[in-house]
mmCIF file of C-alpha atoms in Angstrom:
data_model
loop_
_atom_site.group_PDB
_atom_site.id
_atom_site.type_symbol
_atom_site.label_atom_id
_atom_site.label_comp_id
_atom_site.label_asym_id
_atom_site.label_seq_id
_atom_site.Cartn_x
_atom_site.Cartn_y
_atom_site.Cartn_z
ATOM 1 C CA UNK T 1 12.164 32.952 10.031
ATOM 2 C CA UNK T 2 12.010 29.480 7.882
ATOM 3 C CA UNK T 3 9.566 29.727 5.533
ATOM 4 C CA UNK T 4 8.461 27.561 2.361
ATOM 5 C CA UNK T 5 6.258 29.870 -0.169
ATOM 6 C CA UNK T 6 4.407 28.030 -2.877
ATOM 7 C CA UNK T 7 3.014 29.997 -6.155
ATOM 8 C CA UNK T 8 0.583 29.900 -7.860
ATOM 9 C CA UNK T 9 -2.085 29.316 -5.029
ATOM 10 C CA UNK T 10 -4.650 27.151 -7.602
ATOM 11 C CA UNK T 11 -3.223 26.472 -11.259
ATOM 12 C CA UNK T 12 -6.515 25.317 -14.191
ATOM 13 C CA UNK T 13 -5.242 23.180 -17.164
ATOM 14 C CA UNK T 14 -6.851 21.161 -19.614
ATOM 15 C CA UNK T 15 -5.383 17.483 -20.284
ATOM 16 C CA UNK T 16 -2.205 17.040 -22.547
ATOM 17 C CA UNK T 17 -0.637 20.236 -21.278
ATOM 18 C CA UNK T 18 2.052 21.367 -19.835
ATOM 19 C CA UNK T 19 2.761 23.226 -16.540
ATOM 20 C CA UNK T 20 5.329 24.504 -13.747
ATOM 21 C CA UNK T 21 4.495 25.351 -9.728
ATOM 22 C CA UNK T 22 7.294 27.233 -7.729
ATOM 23 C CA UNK T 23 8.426 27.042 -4.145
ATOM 24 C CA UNK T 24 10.867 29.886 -2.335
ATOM 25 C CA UNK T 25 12.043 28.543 0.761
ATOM 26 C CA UNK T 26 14.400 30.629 3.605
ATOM 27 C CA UNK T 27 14.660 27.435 5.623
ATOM 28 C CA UNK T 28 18.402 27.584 6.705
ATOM 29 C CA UNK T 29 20.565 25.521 7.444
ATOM 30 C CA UNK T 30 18.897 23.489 3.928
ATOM 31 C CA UNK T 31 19.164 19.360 4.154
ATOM 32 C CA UNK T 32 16.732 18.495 1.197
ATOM 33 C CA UNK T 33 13.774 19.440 -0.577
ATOM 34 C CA UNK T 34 10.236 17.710 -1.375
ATOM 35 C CA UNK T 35 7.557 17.669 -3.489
ATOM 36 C CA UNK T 36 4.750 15.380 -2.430
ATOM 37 C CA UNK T 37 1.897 14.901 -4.003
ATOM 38 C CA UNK T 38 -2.024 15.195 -2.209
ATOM 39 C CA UNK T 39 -5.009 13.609 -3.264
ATOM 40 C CA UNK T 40 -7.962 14.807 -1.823
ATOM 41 C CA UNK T 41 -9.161 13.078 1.279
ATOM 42 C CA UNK T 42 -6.013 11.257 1.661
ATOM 43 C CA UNK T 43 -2.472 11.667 2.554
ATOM 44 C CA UNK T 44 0.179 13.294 0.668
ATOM 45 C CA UNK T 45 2.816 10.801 -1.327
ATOM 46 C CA UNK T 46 5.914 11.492 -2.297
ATOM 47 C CA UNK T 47 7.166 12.312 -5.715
ATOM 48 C CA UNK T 48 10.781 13.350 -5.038
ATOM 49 C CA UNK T 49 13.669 14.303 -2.603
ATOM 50 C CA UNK T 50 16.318 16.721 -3.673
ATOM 51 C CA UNK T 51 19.830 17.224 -1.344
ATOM 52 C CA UNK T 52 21.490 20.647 -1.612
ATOM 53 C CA UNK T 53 24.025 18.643 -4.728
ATOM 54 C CA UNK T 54 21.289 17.897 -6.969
ATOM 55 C CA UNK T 55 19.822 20.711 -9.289
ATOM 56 C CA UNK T 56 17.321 17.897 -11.142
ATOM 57 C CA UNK T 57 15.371 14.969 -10.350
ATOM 58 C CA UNK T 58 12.456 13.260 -13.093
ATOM 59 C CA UNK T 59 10.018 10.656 -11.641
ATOM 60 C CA UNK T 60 8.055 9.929 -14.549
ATOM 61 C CA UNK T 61 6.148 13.039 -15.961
ATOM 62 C CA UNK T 62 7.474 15.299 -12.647
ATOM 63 C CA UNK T 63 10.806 16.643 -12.940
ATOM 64 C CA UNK T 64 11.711 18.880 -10.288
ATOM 65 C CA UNK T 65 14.527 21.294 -10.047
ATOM 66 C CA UNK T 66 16.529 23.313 -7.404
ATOM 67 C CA UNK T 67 18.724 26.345 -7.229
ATOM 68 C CA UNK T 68 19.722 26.144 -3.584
ATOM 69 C CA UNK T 69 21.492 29.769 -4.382
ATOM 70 C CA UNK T 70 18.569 31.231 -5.058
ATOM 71 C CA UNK T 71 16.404 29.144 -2.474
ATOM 72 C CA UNK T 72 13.821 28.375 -5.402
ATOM 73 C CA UNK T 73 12.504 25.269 -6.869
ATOM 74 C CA UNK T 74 10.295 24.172 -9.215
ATOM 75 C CA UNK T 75 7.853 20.763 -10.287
ATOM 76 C CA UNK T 76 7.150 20.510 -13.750
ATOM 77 C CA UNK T 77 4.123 18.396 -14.813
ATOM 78 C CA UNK T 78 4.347 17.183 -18.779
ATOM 79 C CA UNK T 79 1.542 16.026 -20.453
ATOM 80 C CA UNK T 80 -0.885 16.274 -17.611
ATOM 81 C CA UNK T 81 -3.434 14.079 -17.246
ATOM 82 C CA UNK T 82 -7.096 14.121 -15.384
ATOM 83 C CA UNK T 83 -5.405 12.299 -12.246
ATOM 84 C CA UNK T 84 -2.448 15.271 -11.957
ATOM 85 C CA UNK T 85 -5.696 16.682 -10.268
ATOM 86 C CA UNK T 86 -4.554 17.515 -6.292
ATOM 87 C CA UNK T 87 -2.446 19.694 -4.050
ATOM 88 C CA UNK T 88 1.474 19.385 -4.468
ATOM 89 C CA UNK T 89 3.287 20.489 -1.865
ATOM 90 C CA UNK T 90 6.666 21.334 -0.794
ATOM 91 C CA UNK T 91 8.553 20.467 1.967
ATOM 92 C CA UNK T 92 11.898 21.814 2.936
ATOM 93 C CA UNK T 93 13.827 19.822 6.133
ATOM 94 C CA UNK T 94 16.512 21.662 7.607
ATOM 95 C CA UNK T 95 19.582 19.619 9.327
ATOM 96 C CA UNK T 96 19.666 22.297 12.765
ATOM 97 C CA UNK T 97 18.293 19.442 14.897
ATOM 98 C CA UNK T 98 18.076 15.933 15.278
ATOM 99 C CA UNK T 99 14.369 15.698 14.610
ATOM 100 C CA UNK T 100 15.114 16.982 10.916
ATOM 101 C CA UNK T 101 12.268 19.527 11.236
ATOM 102 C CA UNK T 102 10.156 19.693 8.310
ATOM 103 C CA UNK T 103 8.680 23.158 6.594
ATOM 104 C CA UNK T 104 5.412 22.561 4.839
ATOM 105 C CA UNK T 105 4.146 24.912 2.680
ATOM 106 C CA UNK T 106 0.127 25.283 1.732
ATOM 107 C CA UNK T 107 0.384 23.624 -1.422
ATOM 108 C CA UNK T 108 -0.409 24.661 -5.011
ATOM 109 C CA UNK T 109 -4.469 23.272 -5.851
ATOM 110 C CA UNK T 110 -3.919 22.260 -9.450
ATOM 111 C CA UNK T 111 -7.271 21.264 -11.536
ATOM 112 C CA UNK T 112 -6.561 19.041 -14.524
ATOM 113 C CA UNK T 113 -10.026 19.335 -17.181
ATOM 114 C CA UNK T 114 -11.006 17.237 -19.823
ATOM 115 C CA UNK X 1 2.067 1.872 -1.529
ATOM 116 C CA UNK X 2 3.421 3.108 2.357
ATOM 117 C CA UNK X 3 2.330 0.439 4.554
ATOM 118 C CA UNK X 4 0.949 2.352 6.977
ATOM 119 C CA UNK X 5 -3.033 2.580 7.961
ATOM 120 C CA UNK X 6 -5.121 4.984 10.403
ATOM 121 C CA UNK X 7 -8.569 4.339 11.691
ATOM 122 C CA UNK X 8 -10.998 5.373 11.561
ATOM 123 C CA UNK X 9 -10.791 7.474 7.840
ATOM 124 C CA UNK X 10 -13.668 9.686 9.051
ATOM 125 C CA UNK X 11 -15.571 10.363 12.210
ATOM 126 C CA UNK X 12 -18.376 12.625 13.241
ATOM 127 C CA UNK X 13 -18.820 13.160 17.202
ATOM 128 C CA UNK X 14 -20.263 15.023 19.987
ATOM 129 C CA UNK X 15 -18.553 17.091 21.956
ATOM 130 C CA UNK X 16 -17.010 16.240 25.389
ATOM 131 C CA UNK X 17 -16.345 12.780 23.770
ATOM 132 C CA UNK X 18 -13.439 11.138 24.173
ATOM 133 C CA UNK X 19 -11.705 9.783 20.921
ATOM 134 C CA UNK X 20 -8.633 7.569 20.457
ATOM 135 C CA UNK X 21 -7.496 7.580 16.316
ATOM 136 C CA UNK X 22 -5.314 4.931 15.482
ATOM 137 C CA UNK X 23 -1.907 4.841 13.365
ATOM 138 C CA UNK X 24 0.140 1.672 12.329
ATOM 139 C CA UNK X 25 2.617 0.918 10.141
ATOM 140 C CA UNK X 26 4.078 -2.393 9.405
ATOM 141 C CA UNK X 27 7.593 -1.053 7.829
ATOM 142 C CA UNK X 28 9.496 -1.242 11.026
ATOM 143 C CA UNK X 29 10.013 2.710 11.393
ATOM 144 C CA UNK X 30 11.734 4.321 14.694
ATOM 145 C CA UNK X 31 10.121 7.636 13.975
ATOM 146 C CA UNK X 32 6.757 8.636 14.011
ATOM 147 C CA UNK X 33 4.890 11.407 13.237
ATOM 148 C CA UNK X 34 1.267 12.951 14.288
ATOM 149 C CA UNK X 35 -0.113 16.212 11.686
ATOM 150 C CA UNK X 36 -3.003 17.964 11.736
ATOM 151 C CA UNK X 37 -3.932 19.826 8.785
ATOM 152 C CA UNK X 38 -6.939 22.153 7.636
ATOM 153 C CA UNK X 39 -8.293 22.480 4.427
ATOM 154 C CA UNK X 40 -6.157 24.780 2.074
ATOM 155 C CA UNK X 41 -2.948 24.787 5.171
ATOM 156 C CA UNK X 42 -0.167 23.909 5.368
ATOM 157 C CA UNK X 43 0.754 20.612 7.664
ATOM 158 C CA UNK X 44 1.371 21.001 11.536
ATOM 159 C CA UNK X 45 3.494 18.891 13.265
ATOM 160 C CA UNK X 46 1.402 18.116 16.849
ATOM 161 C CA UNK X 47 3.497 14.977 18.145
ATOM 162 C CA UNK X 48 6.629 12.926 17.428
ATOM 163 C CA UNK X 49 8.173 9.978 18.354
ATOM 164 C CA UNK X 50 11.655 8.375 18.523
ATOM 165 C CA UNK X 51 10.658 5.023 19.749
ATOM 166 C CA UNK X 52 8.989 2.814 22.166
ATOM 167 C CA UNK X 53 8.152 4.936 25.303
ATOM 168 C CA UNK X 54 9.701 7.951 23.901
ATOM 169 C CA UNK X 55 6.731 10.661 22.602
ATOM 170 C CA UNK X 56 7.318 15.018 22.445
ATOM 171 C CA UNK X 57 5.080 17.680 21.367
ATOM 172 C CA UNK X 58 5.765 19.172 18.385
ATOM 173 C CA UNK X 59 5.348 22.632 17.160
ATOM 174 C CA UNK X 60 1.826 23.529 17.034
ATOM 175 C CA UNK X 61 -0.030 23.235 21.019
ATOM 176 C CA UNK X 62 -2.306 20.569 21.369
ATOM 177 C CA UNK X 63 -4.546 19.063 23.721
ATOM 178 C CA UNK X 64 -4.057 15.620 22.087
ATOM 179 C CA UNK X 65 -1.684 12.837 23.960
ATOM 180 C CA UNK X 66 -0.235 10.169 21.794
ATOM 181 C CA UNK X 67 1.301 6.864 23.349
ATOM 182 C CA UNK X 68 4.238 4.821 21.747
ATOM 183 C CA UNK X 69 3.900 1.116 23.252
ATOM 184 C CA UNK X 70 5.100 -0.863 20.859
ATOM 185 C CA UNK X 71 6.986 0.314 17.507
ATOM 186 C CA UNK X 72 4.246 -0.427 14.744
ATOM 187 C CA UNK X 73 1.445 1.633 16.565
ATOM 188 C CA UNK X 74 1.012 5.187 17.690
ATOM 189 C CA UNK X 75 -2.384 6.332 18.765
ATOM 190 C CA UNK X 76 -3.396 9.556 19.192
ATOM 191 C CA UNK X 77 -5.857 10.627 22.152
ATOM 192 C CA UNK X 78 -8.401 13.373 23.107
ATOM 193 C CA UNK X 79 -9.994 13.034 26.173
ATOM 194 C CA UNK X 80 -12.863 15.853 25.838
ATOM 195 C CA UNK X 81 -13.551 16.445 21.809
ATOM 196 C CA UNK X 82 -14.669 19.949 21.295
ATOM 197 C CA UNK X 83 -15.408 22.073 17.868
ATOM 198 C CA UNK X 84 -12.645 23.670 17.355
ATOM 199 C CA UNK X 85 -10.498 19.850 16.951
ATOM 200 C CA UNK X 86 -12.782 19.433 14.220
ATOM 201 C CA UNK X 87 -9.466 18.746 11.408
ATOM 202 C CA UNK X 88 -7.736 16.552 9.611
ATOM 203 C CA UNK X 89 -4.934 14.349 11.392
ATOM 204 C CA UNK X 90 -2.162 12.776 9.283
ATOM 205 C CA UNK X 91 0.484 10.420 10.705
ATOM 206 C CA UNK X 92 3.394 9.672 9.364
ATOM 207 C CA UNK X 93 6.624 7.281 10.097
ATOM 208 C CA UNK X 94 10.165 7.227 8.777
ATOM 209 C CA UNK X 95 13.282 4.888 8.474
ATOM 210 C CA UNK X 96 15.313 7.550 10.773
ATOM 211 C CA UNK X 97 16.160 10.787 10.997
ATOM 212 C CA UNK X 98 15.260 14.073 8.739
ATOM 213 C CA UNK X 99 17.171 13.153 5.432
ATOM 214 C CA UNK X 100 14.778 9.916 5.145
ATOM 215 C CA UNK X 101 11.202 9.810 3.888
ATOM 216 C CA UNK X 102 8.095 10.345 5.323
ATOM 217 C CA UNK X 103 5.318 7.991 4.574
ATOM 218 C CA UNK X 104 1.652 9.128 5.725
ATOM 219 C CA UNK X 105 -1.082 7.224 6.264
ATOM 220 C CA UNK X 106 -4.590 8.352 4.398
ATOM 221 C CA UNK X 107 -5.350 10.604 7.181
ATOM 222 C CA UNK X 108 -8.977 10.846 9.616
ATOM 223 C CA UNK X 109 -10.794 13.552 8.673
ATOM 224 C CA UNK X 110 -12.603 14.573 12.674
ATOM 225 C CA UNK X 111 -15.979 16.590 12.518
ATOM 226 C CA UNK X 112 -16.609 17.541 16.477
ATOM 227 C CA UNK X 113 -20.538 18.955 16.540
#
């Protein structure tokens, strides 16, 4: 069964740090991988889009990674700030139809405080 | 900034009303994509779209119907609104197929009382 697993469930920092949220997919066969990016109230925006080559991809203060071995990525946050505060979620699309279904998972909640 | 818009952002209603919720996007997109989503879950996929005149249900039943009339807009229908709609519906639109972006509107958040 495709599935896209996303750990922690909520993740609490304070400002300036530093933090990582994972996602284990089984979505087979694998076309790409994405983090987006929910504020709360609105709709989610995207932050990057991995294919199976690419192990690493920065946008700004995100840099995601992939291990499509392993079926595991991960979004790192540097230097968080108060507006890092949402739900990130990751989205694995497989390439077994032409729709290019999409796998959502539920998100990670992460709380950025002062 | 995705160029595309739904109306209205929230709406409170009775039930056995019937809503429309509106979805454009000005970028051109083929594709387009209806989601409902409830707090803390993950995103359902509840209609898609390949074009003008062309609309399927996706993977999660609904009693919604969309219509696809003209590229930029893709409304989204319930005829009788009842409690358990009560949600929040995303729609989305992309370039082409599944290895191109999704851009999503800022969602309506639906409260059927």
């Amino acid at each position: 069964k495709n599935q896209v697993e996303q750990s922690p469930q909520s993740l609490i920092i304070l400002e300036g740090k530093n933090c990582t949220l994972q996602c284990n997919y089984t979505v087979s066969p694998f076309s790409n991988l994405r983090w987006y990016k929910q504020d709360t109230g609105r709709g989610p925006v995207s932050l990057t889009i991995m294919t199976f080559s690419e192990n690493t991809k920065s946008n700004g203060r995100y840099t995601a990674t992939l291990d499509a071995d392993t079926k595991q990525s991960s979004l790192h946050i540097t230097a968080s700030q108060l507006s890092d505060s949402a739900s990130y979620i990751c989205v694995v699309s497989d390439r077994g139809s032409t729709l290019g279904r999409l796998y959502f998972g539920r998100g990670t909640q992460l709380t950025v405080w002062p | 900034e995705a160029d595309i818009y739904q109306t209205p952002r929230y709406l409170v209603i009775g039930t056995g009303k019937k809503i429309t919720l509106e979805c454009s996007q000005t970028m051109g997109h083929d594709k387009m994509y209806w989601y409902q989503q409830d707090p803390g879950m993950e995103l359902h996929l509840i209609h898609y779209s390949y074009g003008v005149n062309s609309t399927e249900k996706g993977d999660l039943s609904s009693e919604s119907t969309v219509s696809r009339i003209r590229t930029e807009h893709f409304p989204l229908t319930l005829e009788s609104a009842r409690p358990s709609h009560t949600s929040q519906y995303l729609c989305a639109s992309s370039l082409a197929d599944y290895s191109y972006e999704q851009y999503f509107g800022p969602g309506t958040r639906l409260t059927v009382t």
